[in-house]
Coordinates of C-alpha atoms in Angstrom, one line a residue:
Chain A
M2 CA -21.1 -5.8 -16.4
V3 CA -17.9 -5.0 -18.1
Q4 CA -15.7 -6.6 -20.6
L5 CA -12.7 -7.3 -22.6
S6 CA -14.7 -5.8 -25.9
D7 CA -16.2 -2.3 -24.3
L8 CA -12.4 -1.7 -25.0
R9 CA -11.4 0.8 -27.3
R10 CA -7.8 0.8 -29.2
L11 CA -5.7 4.0 -28.8
G12 CA -2.7 2.5 -29.8
P13 CA -0.2 -0.7 -29.1
Y14 CA 0.4 0.3 -25.3
E15 CA -3.2 2.0 -24.6
W16 CA -6.7 1.3 -24.5
E17 CA -9.6 3.2 -23.7
I18 CA -13.8 2.1 -22.5
P19 CA -16.0 5.3 -23.4
A20 CA -18.3 7.2 -20.7
S21 CA -20.5 5.6 -23.1
V22 CA -20.2 2.1 -21.8
R23 CA -21.6 2.7 -17.7
S24 CA -25.3 5.1 -17.3
D25 CA -22.7 6.4 -14.3
M26 CA -19.9 6.8 -15.8
R27 CA -18.3 10.3 -15.9
V28 CA -15.6 10.5 -17.7
P29 CA -13.8 7.4 -19.2
V30 CA -10.9 4.6 -18.3
R31 CA -7.7 4.7 -20.6
L32 CA -5.3 1.9 -19.8
F33 CA -2.2 1.1 -20.6
A34 CA -1.3 -2.8 -21.1
S35 CA 0.0 -5.0 -23.7
S36 CA -2.6 -7.3 -25.7
E37 CA -1.1 -10.3 -23.8
L38 CA -1.4 -8.5 -20.1
L39 CA -5.0 -6.8 -20.6
Q40 CA -6.0 -10.7 -20.8
A41 CA -4.4 -11.0 -17.3
I42 CA -6.4 -7.9 -16.7
G43 CA -9.4 -9.2 -18.0
G44 CA -9.0 -11.8 -15.7
D45 CA -10.3 -10.6 -12.2
A46 CA -12.1 -7.4 -12.0
S47 CA -9.8 -4.8 -12.2
L48 CA -11.6 -2.8 -15.0
E49 CA -15.2 -2.8 -13.7
Q50 CA -13.9 -1.1 -9.6
A51 CA -11.9 0.8 -12.5
V52 CA -15.1 1.8 -14.2
N53 CA -16.5 2.6 -10.5
A54 CA -13.6 5.0 -9.7
A55 CA -14.8 7.3 -13.1
T56 CA -18.6 7.4 -11.2
L57 CA -16.8 9.6 -8.5
P58 CA -18.6 12.6 -8.1
G59 CA -15.9 15.9 -9.4
V60 CA -13.5 13.0 -11.5
V61 CA -11.9 15.0 -14.3
G62 CA -9.8 14.0 -17.6
E63 CA -9.9 9.7 -16.6
V64 CA -9.1 7.2 -14.5
L65 CA -6.0 6.2 -15.2
V66 CA -5.4 1.7 -15.2
M67 CA -1.8 0.6 -15.3
P68 CA -0.7 -2.2 -16.5
D69 CA 0.4 -4.1 -13.0
V70 CA -3.8 -3.4 -12.3
H71 CA -5.1 -5.5 -10.2
Q72 CA -8.7 -6.3 -8.3
G73 CA -8.5 -4.3 -4.5
Y74 CA -11.2 -3.6 -2.3
G75 CA -13.9 -0.7 -4.6
F76 CA -10.8 1.5 -6.5
P77 CA -8.4 -0.9 -8.2
I78 CA -4.9 -1.0 -7.4
G79 CA -2.7 0.7 -9.7
G80 CA -5.3 3.3 -10.8
V81 CA -5.3 6.5 -10.6
A82 CA -8.0 9.5 -10.4
A83 CA -8.0 13.2 -10.3
T84 CA -10.8 15.1 -9.1
E85 CA -11.0 18.9 -9.8
L86 CA -10.3 21.1 -6.3
P87 CA -12.8 22.4 -4.9
S88 CA -15.9 20.8 -5.3
G89 CA -15.0 17.1 -6.4
V90 CA -14.5 14.5 -3.8
I91 CA -11.6 12.9 -1.9
S92 CA -11.7 9.3 -1.3
P93 CA -10.0 7.4 1.4
G94 CA -10.5 4.4 -0.3
A95 CA -8.9 5.3 -3.6
I96 CA -5.9 5.8 -2.1
G97 CA -5.3 2.9 0.5
Y98 CA -5.6 1.7 4.7
D99 CA -1.5 1.2 3.8
I100 CA -1.3 5.2 2.8
N101 CA 2.5 6.9 1.2
C102 CA 3.2 3.2 0.9
G103 CA 6.1 3.3 -0.9
V104 CA 9.4 2.2 -1.8
R105 CA 13.3 4.0 -1.7
L106 CA 16.5 2.9 -3.2
L107 CA 19.4 3.4 -2.1
A108 CA 22.3 2.5 -4.5
S109 CA 26.8 2.3 -3.7
R110 CA 30.1 1.7 -5.1
V111 CA 30.2 -1.4 -3.6
K112 CA 30.6 -4.4 -6.5
L113 CA 28.8 -7.3 -6.1
A114 CA 32.0 -9.2 -7.7
E115 CA 34.2 -7.9 -4.4
A116 CA 31.5 -8.5 -1.7
E117 CA 29.7 -12.0 -3.0
G118 CA 30.7 -14.4 -0.6
L119 CA 29.3 -11.7 2.7
M120 CA 25.5 -11.8 0.9
D121 CA 24.6 -14.3 3.5
E122 CA 25.8 -12.1 6.3
L123 CA 25.0 -9.0 4.4
A124 CA 20.8 -10.2 4.9
S125 CA 21.2 -11.0 8.4
A126 CA 23.1 -7.8 9.5
L127 CA 19.8 -6.1 7.2
D128 CA 17.1 -8.6 8.9
A129 CA 18.9 -8.3 12.2
A130 CA 18.5 -4.4 11.6
C131 CA 15.5 -3.4 10.9
P132 CA 12.5 -4.9 12.6
S133 CA 10.1 -6.5 11.4
G134 CA 7.1 -9.6 11.0
V135 CA 2.9 -8.8 11.8
G136 CA 3.1 -6.1 14.3
Q137 CA 5.9 -5.9 15.6
G138 CA 7.7 -2.8 17.1
G139 CA 10.9 -1.4 17.0
R140 CA 12.8 0.1 18.5
L141 CA 11.6 3.6 18.7
R142 CA 8.8 4.2 20.8
L143 CA 7.4 7.7 19.9
D144 CA 5.2 9.3 22.6
E145 CA 2.8 12.4 22.3
R146 CA 4.9 14.4 21.4
E147 CA 7.0 13.2 18.9
L148 CA 4.3 11.6 17.0
E149 CA 3.3 14.6 16.3
R150 CA 6.5 16.3 15.0
A151 CA 7.1 13.6 12.9
C152 CA 3.4 13.8 11.5
R153 CA 4.1 17.2 10.8
E154 CA 7.5 17.0 9.5
G155 CA 7.2 13.2 7.8
G156 CA 11.7 12.2 6.9
E157 CA 13.0 16.1 8.4
W158 CA 11.9 14.5 10.9
A159 CA 13.6 11.2 11.0
R160 CA 16.8 13.2 9.9
K161 CA 16.8 15.3 12.8
D162 CA 17.1 13.2 15.3
G163 CA 19.5 11.5 13.3
F164 CA 18.4 8.8 10.9
G165 CA 20.0 10.7 7.7
T166 CA 21.2 12.9 5.9
E167 CA 19.8 15.7 3.7
F168 CA 21.1 14.7 0.7
D169 CA 18.6 11.9 1.9
V170 CA 15.7 13.7 3.0
A171 CA 16.7 16.1 -0.8
R172 CA 15.7 13.5 -2.9
T173 CA 12.4 12.0 -0.8
E174 CA 9.1 12.4 -3.1
E175 CA 8.0 16.8 -1.6
G176 CA 11.3 16.7 -0.1
G177 CA 9.7 14.4 3.0
F178 CA 6.8 15.4 4.1
L179 CA 3.5 16.5 2.5
D180 CA 3.0 20.1 4.4
G181 CA -0.9 20.6 6.2
A182 CA -0.6 17.6 8.4
D183 CA -3.6 17.6 10.8
F184 CA -2.6 16.1 14.0
S185 CA -6.0 17.2 15.9
K186 CA -7.5 14.8 13.2
V187 CA -5.5 11.6 14.1
S188 CA -7.8 9.7 16.7
R189 CA -6.6 7.8 19.7
R190 CA -6.9 4.2 18.2
A191 CA -4.5 5.5 15.6
R192 CA -2.0 7.2 17.8
D193 CA -1.7 4.2 20.2
R194 CA -0.8 2.0 16.8
G195 CA 1.3 4.0 15.6
K196 CA 3.6 5.3 18.5
P197 CA 5.7 1.5 18.5
Q198 CA 5.8 0.7 15.4
M199 CA 8.0 4.1 14.0
G200 CA 11.1 2.4 12.0
T201 CA 9.6 -1.2 11.5
L202 CA 9.0 -3.0 7.6
G203 CA 6.0 -5.2 8.8
A204 CA 4.5 -8.3 7.3
G205 CA 3.3 -9.3 3.3
N206 CA 4.8 -7.7 0.9
H207 CA 7.2 -5.3 3.0
F208 CA 10.8 -6.5 2.3
I209 CA 14.0 -5.1 2.2
E210 CA 15.9 -5.5 -0.3
V211 CA 20.1 -5.9 -2.0
E212 CA 19.8 -5.7 -5.6
V213 CA 23.0 -5.5 -8.4
V214 CA 22.9 -2.6 -11.0
D215 CA 22.3 -5.5 -14.2
E216 CA 21.9 -3.8 -16.6
V217 CA 21.8 0.3 -17.6
L218 CA 20.1 1.6 -20.1
D219 CA 20.2 5.5 -19.6
P220 CA 23.9 5.9 -18.8
E221 CA 23.1 9.8 -18.1
A222 CA 20.8 9.3 -16.1
A223 CA 21.9 6.5 -14.9
R224 CA 25.2 9.0 -14.2
V225 CA 23.2 11.1 -12.5
M226 CA 20.9 8.9 -9.6
G227 CA 24.4 7.3 -8.7
L228 CA 23.8 4.0 -10.4
Q229 CA 27.2 2.3 -11.6
E230 CA 26.7 -1.7 -13.8
G231 CA 27.2 -4.6 -11.6
C232 CA 27.2 -1.9 -8.2
L233 CA 24.8 -3.4 -5.2
T234 CA 21.9 -1.4 -3.8
V235 CA 19.3 -1.9 -1.1
M236 CA 15.3 -1.6 -2.6
I237 CA 13.0 -0.8 0.5
H238 CA 9.3 -1.1 0.8
C239 CA 6.7 0.0 2.9
G240 CA 4.6 2.0 4.0
S241 CA 2.4 3.8 7.4
R242 CA 1.6 0.3 8.6
G243 CA -1.0 -0.2 11.5
F244 CA -1.1 4.0 11.7
G245 CA -2.3 4.7 8.1
H246 CA -4.8 1.7 8.1
Q247 CA -6.6 2.3 11.3
I248 CA -6.6 6.2 9.6
C249 CA -8.5 4.9 6.4
T250 CA -10.6 2.7 8.5
D251 CA -12.1 5.7 10.3
Y252 CA -12.4 8.1 8.3
V253 CA -13.5 5.0 5.5
K254 CA -15.7 4.8 8.7
S255 CA -17.3 8.4 8.8
F256 CA -17.3 9.0 5.3
Q257 CA -20.6 6.1 4.8
K258 CA -22.5 9.5 6.4
A259 CA -21.1 12.2 5.1
V260 CA -22.2 10.2 1.3
Q261 CA -25.6 10.2 3.2
R262 CA -25.2 14.0 4.1
Y263 CA -23.6 15.7 0.9
G264 CA -26.6 13.3 -1.5
I265 CA -23.6 11.4 -3.5
R266 CA -24.4 7.3 -4.7
L267 CA -21.8 5.2 -5.5
P268 CA -21.7 1.8 -7.0
D269 CA -19.3 0.3 -3.8
R270 CA -19.5 1.8 0.1
E271 CA -15.7 1.1 0.3
L272 CA -15.2 4.0 -1.8
V273 CA -17.1 6.7 0.0
C274 CA -16.5 10.3 -0.3
A275 CA -16.2 13.3 0.9
P276 CA -16.1 17.1 -1.2
L277 CA -12.6 18.3 -0.9
D278 CA -13.8 21.3 0.6
S279 CA -15.9 20.7 3.1
P280 CA -15.7 20.1 7.0
E281 CA -15.2 16.1 6.6
G282 CA -12.3 16.3 3.4
H283 CA -10.2 18.3 5.1
A284 CA -10.8 16.0 8.0
Y285 CA -9.3 13.4 5.8
E286 CA -7.1 15.2 4.0
G287 CA -5.1 16.4 7.5
A288 CA -4.9 12.9 9.0
M289 CA -3.8 11.1 5.3
R290 CA -1.1 13.7 5.2
C291 CA -0.1 13.0 8.7
A292 CA 0.0 9.2 7.9
A293 CA 2.3 10.0 4.5
N294 CA 5.1 11.5 6.6
Y295 CA 4.4 9.4 9.1
A296 CA 5.5 6.9 6.1
F297 CA 8.0 8.8 4.8
A298 CA 10.1 9.1 8.4
N299 CA 9.5 5.2 8.5
R300 CA 11.1 4.4 5.4
Q301 CA 13.6 7.4 5.8
V302 CA 15.3 5.7 9.9
L303 CA 15.3 2.4 8.2
A304 CA 16.7 3.5 5.2
H305 CA 19.7 4.4 8.5
L306 CA 19.1 1.3 10.0
A307 CA 20.2 -1.0 7.3
R308 CA 23.1 2.0 6.0
E309 CA 24.6 0.6 9.4
A310 CA 24.4 -2.4 8.5
F311 CA 25.4 -2.6 5.1
A312 CA 28.5 -0.2 5.9
K313 CA 29.3 -2.7 9.0
T314 CA 28.8 -5.8 7.0
L315 CA 31.1 -4.4 4.3
R316 CA 33.5 -1.7 6.1
G317 CA 36.6 -3.3 5.7
R318 CA 35.7 -5.6 3.0
A319 CA 34.9 -3.5 0.2
P320 CA 35.9 -0.4 0.0
N321 CA 33.8 2.8 -0.5
V322 CA 31.1 1.6 1.5
H323 CA 28.9 4.3 2.3
L324 CA 24.8 3.9 0.6
H325 CA 23.3 7.0 -0.7
Q326 CA 20.2 7.8 -1.8
V327 CA 18.4 7.1 -4.9
Y328 CA 15.4 7.9 -4.5
D329 CA 12.3 8.1 -3.0
I330 CA 8.6 7.7 -4.4
A331 CA 4.5 7.1 -2.5
H332 CA 2.1 4.8 -4.6
N333 CA -1.1 5.1 -2.5
M334 CA -1.1 8.7 -1.6
G335 CA -3.5 11.9 -2.5
K336 CA -2.4 14.4 -3.5
T337 CA -3.3 18.0 -4.0
E338 CA -1.5 18.8 -8.3
E339 CA -1.9 21.2 -11.2
H340 CA -2.9 19.4 -14.5
T341 CA -3.6 20.2 -17.9
I342 CA -6.7 18.1 -18.3
D343 CA -9.7 18.3 -21.5
G344 CA -6.8 21.5 -22.2
K345 CA -7.4 23.4 -19.0
R346 CA -5.0 23.6 -16.2
R347 CA -6.6 22.7 -13.2
R348 CA -6.1 22.1 -9.8
V349 CA -6.9 18.8 -8.3
C350 CA -6.4 16.2 -5.8
V351 CA -4.9 12.8 -8.0
H352 CA -5.9 9.8 -5.8
R353 CA -3.0 6.7 -6.6
K354 CA -3.1 4.2 -5.5
G355 CA -0.9 1.3 -6.8
A356 CA 0.5 3.6 -8.9
T357 CA 3.1 6.1 -8.3
R358 CA 4.4 10.1 -9.6
A359 CA 6.4 10.1 -12.7
F360 CA 6.9 13.5 -13.8
G361 CA 8.3 14.4 -16.6
P362 CA 12.0 17.3 -17.0
G363 CA 11.9 20.9 -15.4
F364 CA 9.3 20.4 -13.1
E365 CA 10.9 22.6 -10.6
G366 CA 9.6 20.2 -7.3
L367 CA 12.6 17.6 -8.3
P368 CA 16.1 18.1 -7.1
P369 CA 18.1 20.2 -9.1
E370 CA 20.3 17.3 -10.1
Y371 CA 17.1 15.6 -11.7
R372 CA 14.7 18.4 -13.5
P373 CA 16.9 17.7 -16.4
I374 CA 16.3 13.9 -16.5
G375 CA 12.4 13.8 -15.1
Q376 CA 11.6 11.9 -11.5
P377 CA 12.9 8.6 -11.2
V378 CA 10.1 6.3 -10.7
L379 CA 10.9 3.4 -8.8
V380 CA 9.8 -0.8 -9.8
P381 CA 9.8 -3.6 -7.8
G382 CA 9.4 -7.0 -9.1
S383 CA 7.8 -10.3 -7.4
M384 CA 10.8 -11.4 -5.5
G385 CA 13.4 -13.1 -6.5
T386 CA 12.8 -11.8 -9.7
A387 CA 14.2 -8.0 -11.5
S388 CA 12.9 -4.1 -10.0
W389 CA 13.9 -1.5 -12.1
V390 CA 15.1 2.9 -12.3
L391 CA 12.2 4.6 -15.0
V392 CA 12.3 8.3 -15.6
G393 CA 9.4 9.8 -16.0
T394 CA 8.5 11.3 -19.6
E395 CA 6.9 14.8 -20.6
K396 CA 4.1 12.2 -22.3
S397 CA 3.8 11.1 -19.0
M398 CA 2.7 14.9 -18.1
E399 CA 0.2 14.7 -21.5
R400 CA -1.5 10.7 -20.7
S401 CA -0.7 9.7 -18.1
L402 CA -1.7 11.9 -15.1
G403 CA 2.3 12.1 -14.1
S404 CA 1.7 8.9 -12.9
C405 CA 3.0 5.2 -13.8
C406 CA 3.4 2.3 -12.7
H407 CA 4.1 0.4 -9.3
G408 CA 5.0 -2.9 -9.5
A409 CA 4.7 -6.7 -11.2
G410 CA 1.4 -7.1 -10.1
R411 CA -0.9 -9.9 -8.1
T412 CA -2.4 -12.2 -11.0
M413 CA -2.5 -15.3 -8.7
S414 CA -5.0 -15.7 -5.4
R415 CA -3.0 -15.2 -2.0
R416 CA -4.5 -18.3 -1.0
K417 CA -4.5 -20.1 -4.4
A418 CA -0.2 -19.5 -4.3
K419 CA -0.3 -21.2 -0.9
R420 CA -2.3 -24.2 -1.7
S421 CA -0.2 -24.2 -4.6
I422 CA 3.2 -23.1 -3.7
N423 CA 5.7 -24.9 -0.6
G424 CA 7.9 -21.9 0.8
G425 CA 10.7 -24.0 2.3
E426 CA 11.4 -25.2 -2.0
L427 CA 10.5 -22.0 -3.0
R428 CA 13.7 -21.1 -0.3
R429 CA 15.9 -23.4 -1.7
E430 CA 14.8 -22.3 -5.4
L431 CA 15.9 -19.3 -4.6
E432 CA 19.0 -19.7 -2.8
D433 CA 19.9 -22.6 -5.9
R434 CA 19.6 -19.1 -7.7
G435 CA 21.7 -16.6 -5.6
I436 CA 19.4 -15.0 -3.4
K437 CA 19.5 -15.0 0.3
V438 CA 16.7 -15.4 1.2
R439 CA 15.1 -14.2 5.3
A440 CA 12.1 -14.3 5.8
G441 CA 9.3 -14.1 8.5
S442 CA 6.8 -17.5 7.3
M443 CA 7.1 -19.8 5.0
P444 CA 3.9 -19.5 3.8
G445 CA 3.8 -16.0 3.6
L446 CA 6.7 -15.9 1.7
A447 CA 4.7 -18.1 -1.0
E448 CA 2.4 -15.7 -0.8
E449 CA 4.8 -13.8 -2.2
A450 CA 6.3 -15.3 -5.0
P451 CA 8.0 -14.5 -8.1
A452 CA 4.7 -17.1 -10.0
A453 CA 1.7 -15.1 -8.4
Y454 CA 2.3 -12.0 -10.0
K455 CA 2.6 -10.9 -14.0
D456 CA 6.2 -10.6 -15.6
V457 CA 7.3 -7.0 -14.1
D458 CA 9.5 -6.7 -17.4
A459 CA 6.6 -6.9 -19.5
V460 CA 4.7 -4.8 -16.9
V461 CA 7.6 -2.1 -18.1
D462 CA 7.5 -2.6 -21.5
A463 CA 4.0 -1.3 -22.0
V464 CA 4.8 2.3 -19.9
A465 CA 8.0 2.6 -21.6
G466 CA 5.7 1.2 -25.2
A467 CA 3.4 4.0 -24.0
G468 CA 5.9 6.6 -23.5
I469 CA 4.5 7.9 -19.5
A470 CA 8.4 6.3 -18.6
R471 CA 12.5 6.1 -20.0
K472 CA 14.0 3.0 -18.4
V473 CA 17.1 3.7 -17.1
A474 CA 18.5 0.6 -15.0
R475 CA 17.2 -3.0 -14.7
L476 CA 18.3 -4.3 -10.5
R477 CA 18.5 -8.2 -9.7
P478 CA 18.1 -9.4 -5.7
V479 CA 20.9 -11.3 -3.9
A480 CA 19.8 -10.8 -1.0
V481 CA 15.5 -10.6 0.0
V482 CA 14.7 -10.2 3.6
K483 CA 10.6 -9.7 4.6
G484 CA 8.5 -10.2 7.3
Chain B
M23 CA -12.4 -17.7 -1.7
E24 CA -10.4 -16.2 -4.0
H25 CA -9.3 -13.0 -5.0
T26 CA -6.2 -11.3 -6.5
A27 CA -4.7 -9.7 -3.8
D28 CA -6.9 -9.5 -0.3
W29 CA -8.3 -12.0 1.2
E30 CA -12.4 -13.5 1.5
L31 CA -14.7 -14.6 4.0
E32 CA -17.7 -16.0 2.8
V33 CA -18.8 -17.1 6.8
W34 CA -22.8 -18.0 7.8
G35 CA -25.1 -18.1 11.2
P36 CA -28.3 -18.5 12.0
D37 CA -28.9 -15.0 13.1
M38 CA -26.5 -12.2 13.6
P39 CA -24.4 -12.0 16.8
A40 CA -24.0 -16.0 15.1
L41 CA -22.8 -14.3 11.8
I42 CA -21.1 -12.0 13.6
A43 CA -18.8 -13.7 16.1
E44 CA -18.2 -16.7 13.4
A45 CA -16.9 -13.6 11.4
A46 CA -14.6 -13.3 14.3
R47 CA -13.8 -16.8 14.0
G48 CA -12.9 -16.3 10.4
M49 CA -10.6 -13.8 10.9
Y50 CA -8.8 -14.6 13.7
G51 CA -7.8 -18.2 11.5
L52 CA -6.8 -15.8 8.3
M53 CA -4.5 -14.3 11.5
E54 CA -3.7 -17.9 12.1
V55 CA -3.6 -16.0 16.5
K56 CA -3.3 -18.1 19.1
T57 CA -4.0 -17.1 22.7
S58 CA -2.9 -17.8 26.0
E59 CA -5.1 -20.0 27.7
D60 CA -3.0 -19.1 31.3
S61 CA -4.0 -15.5 31.7
R62 CA -7.8 -15.1 30.8
C63 CA -8.9 -11.3 29.7
H64 CA -13.2 -10.2 29.8
R65 CA -14.1 -6.6 28.3
R66 CA -17.2 -5.3 27.2
L67 CA -18.0 -3.1 23.7
E68 CA -20.8 -1.7 23.0
F69 CA -21.1 0.1 19.0
F70 CA -24.2 1.7 17.2
A71 CA -24.3 2.1 13.4
D72 CA -26.5 2.6 10.4
D73 CA -26.8 -0.5 9.1
R74 CA -25.9 -4.3 9.6
E75 CA -23.2 -4.0 7.8
Q76 CA -21.5 -0.9 9.5
L77 CA -21.9 -2.8 13.1
L78 CA -20.1 -6.3 11.7
V79 CA -16.9 -4.2 10.3
S80 CA -17.0 -1.6 13.5
F81 CA -16.7 -5.1 15.4
L82 CA -14.0 -6.5 13.6
G83 CA -12.5 -3.3 13.1
E84 CA -12.2 -3.0 16.7
L85 CA -10.7 -6.5 16.9
L86 CA -7.8 -5.7 15.0
F87 CA -7.6 -2.6 17.0
L88 CA -6.8 -5.2 20.1
A89 CA -5.1 -7.7 18.7
E90 CA -2.0 -4.5 17.5
A91 CA -1.9 -2.5 20.3
E92 CA -2.7 -4.9 22.9
S93 CA -2.7 -8.5 21.7
L94 CA -6.0 -9.4 23.1
A95 CA -7.6 -12.4 20.7
F96 CA -11.3 -13.4 21.6
D97 CA -12.8 -17.0 21.0
G98 CA -15.6 -16.9 24.0
F99 CA -18.4 -14.0 22.3
L100 CA -22.0 -13.2 24.4
L101 CA -23.1 -10.3 21.7
K102 CA -26.3 -8.6 21.7
V103 CA -27.6 -7.0 18.6
D104 CA -31.2 -4.5 19.1
G105 CA -31.7 -3.3 15.5
T106 CA -28.0 -1.5 14.9
S107 CA -26.9 -1.5 18.5
L108 CA -24.7 -3.9 19.7
V109 CA -23.4 -5.2 23.0
A110 CA -20.1 -7.7 23.1
R111 CA -19.1 -9.8 26.3
L112 CA -16.0 -10.2 25.6
E113 CA -13.8 -14.0 27.0
G114 CA -9.9 -13.9 25.3
G115 CA -6.3 -13.8 25.8
S116 CA -3.6 -12.8 25.3
I117 CA -1.7 -13.2 21.7
M118 CA 1.1 -15.7 21.8
S119 CA 1.1 -16.0 17.3
R120 CA 0.1 -14.5 15.1
S121 CA 1.6 -14.5 11.3
K122 CA -0.9 -13.2 9.3
E123 CA -1.4 -10.0 8.9
I124 CA -4.9 -8.0 8.0
K125 CA -4.2 -4.1 7.8
A126 CA -8.0 -3.5 7.5
V127 CA -11.4 -4.7 7.5
T128 CA -13.5 -3.0 4.1
Y129 CA -17.4 -1.9 3.1
H130 CA -16.1 -3.7 -1.2
R131 CA -19.5 -5.5 -2.4
L132 CA -20.3 -5.5 1.6
E133 CA -24.2 -7.2 2.5
I134 CA -25.5 -9.3 4.9
S135 CA -28.7 -11.5 2.7
E136 CA -31.0 -13.9 4.5
T137 CA -31.0 -17.2 3.1
E138 CA -32.1 -21.4 3.7
R139 CA -28.5 -20.8 5.9
G140 CA -29.6 -17.9 7.5
L141 CA -27.8 -14.4 7.6
E142 CA -25.0 -15.4 5.2
T143 CA -21.9 -12.2 4.3
S144 CA -18.7 -12.7 2.4
I145 CA -16.2 -9.7 3.7
I146 CA -12.9 -8.8 2.2
F147 CA -9.9 -7.8 3.9
D148 CA -7.0 -5.9 3.4
V149 CA -4.0 -8.2 3.7

């Protein structure tokens, strides 16, 4: 069992679990956290799971752990691991079931002061426009051909069908699609689940929030992103829905055999993997990229629906009702990238699960306006608390494989939250604080209560303190729509 | 059982068919599934696995798929296990409501062990 005493302090916000702590570790674990957050992290199995991740064949550098980490299944939520091409492995469990779960931020020039009395109406309009809830289908019913196109083209597919603009697609990670999506590697079951769910939010911790820019800390970066203090934004958090869940399920099952075939020994079956350069590895990668593109398209459709609801509610009652896209980032993904690791330039598959990409300034894949400032990093807080806009830094490229945290991170179990928090009371409490709430179920709302999460400000202080991101703006919620 | 982000379900039964049926009932319980009593439906499903754990995950995964893709849930289980294969005759109905989403059944720390209660295991669901 990994203990907090196994950690070596590297700096005020950096810690290491040396590879000598367990004989099967191939690389060390590097953790970004303050001393206070570390105590919460030590309270569950996160560190043990990070050590398990450090046993993946072909893993290079360090396994990275973000301050919002919490225990997952196999791989910790808030973990990053790079495996070297071609001999390293790809592990579906290290990417997660909700492939390309991510966050999109849209911003406006509408001042909260101009629209304050309309927030109730806006919450209802967003709730009506964006289908949400358990197993909820959307208004789009894709046939096989359209689903395949969405899987190949991602955000661009949605744009061509009238859901959004070229500007939206350009301001999406990877331009809204991953090359190499192979629809033939997606099962019939996944296709059946994917067809009715395009343009839906789902349930659990997924949400649409209206937030106001509360504080700008980097005026130049905020200006480039079009974020103005006191103005309204809309944040969307969701992923690839049942389509991605089924693809991950299918490959975790088929990889049980692959590990036997390739003689891979693992401390946990949920970490099953296959060499990147193997038929199994290629098949999963092709299918995973379909789900990634599906999720980009899904958020694009939802953004369009949210934009329509926003404009319809506010047009004629406030000026400048357009919502422009700030950025869209993934936080459950496997990506081929090049990084300098142990002094050598290497091509790696970066597994990020509950962690975002956070590339620093100068990266060519960023939209031209973002190249000087670095990639926007969107960090949603727990419901009712602040969210943050950050940017990646040069140091994130050196210390964290261009990666950052993805949220506040749970600290209380869902069961305990449901037992100790009353959904109805929580809703009243949020409404008393001026936050309008639309939720599919009250027990579901209780599970996502702010008290069940770490303090997002402390998480952001840790990544900023470690230098792997820089603060741009703090957002405060004024309306929440949950599935 | 407590698990930070996901759900962990502890199940036991005298033998494999009982354990599998209990796990299915527990999973539907977590999802808060309510089914229609009016139109009953029947399904026969077959599974072949490498071991008992995989058999359990495959069966529960199929029930999740049927809940989402066909809006069906089952409360009658006639299960025949032969080694690591399973023939399931199921009776159920259309789902009227379910309030919680389970994304997947995981293999995380999954092990079926023999205890004085018969067979016992705990299953972690991604939610």
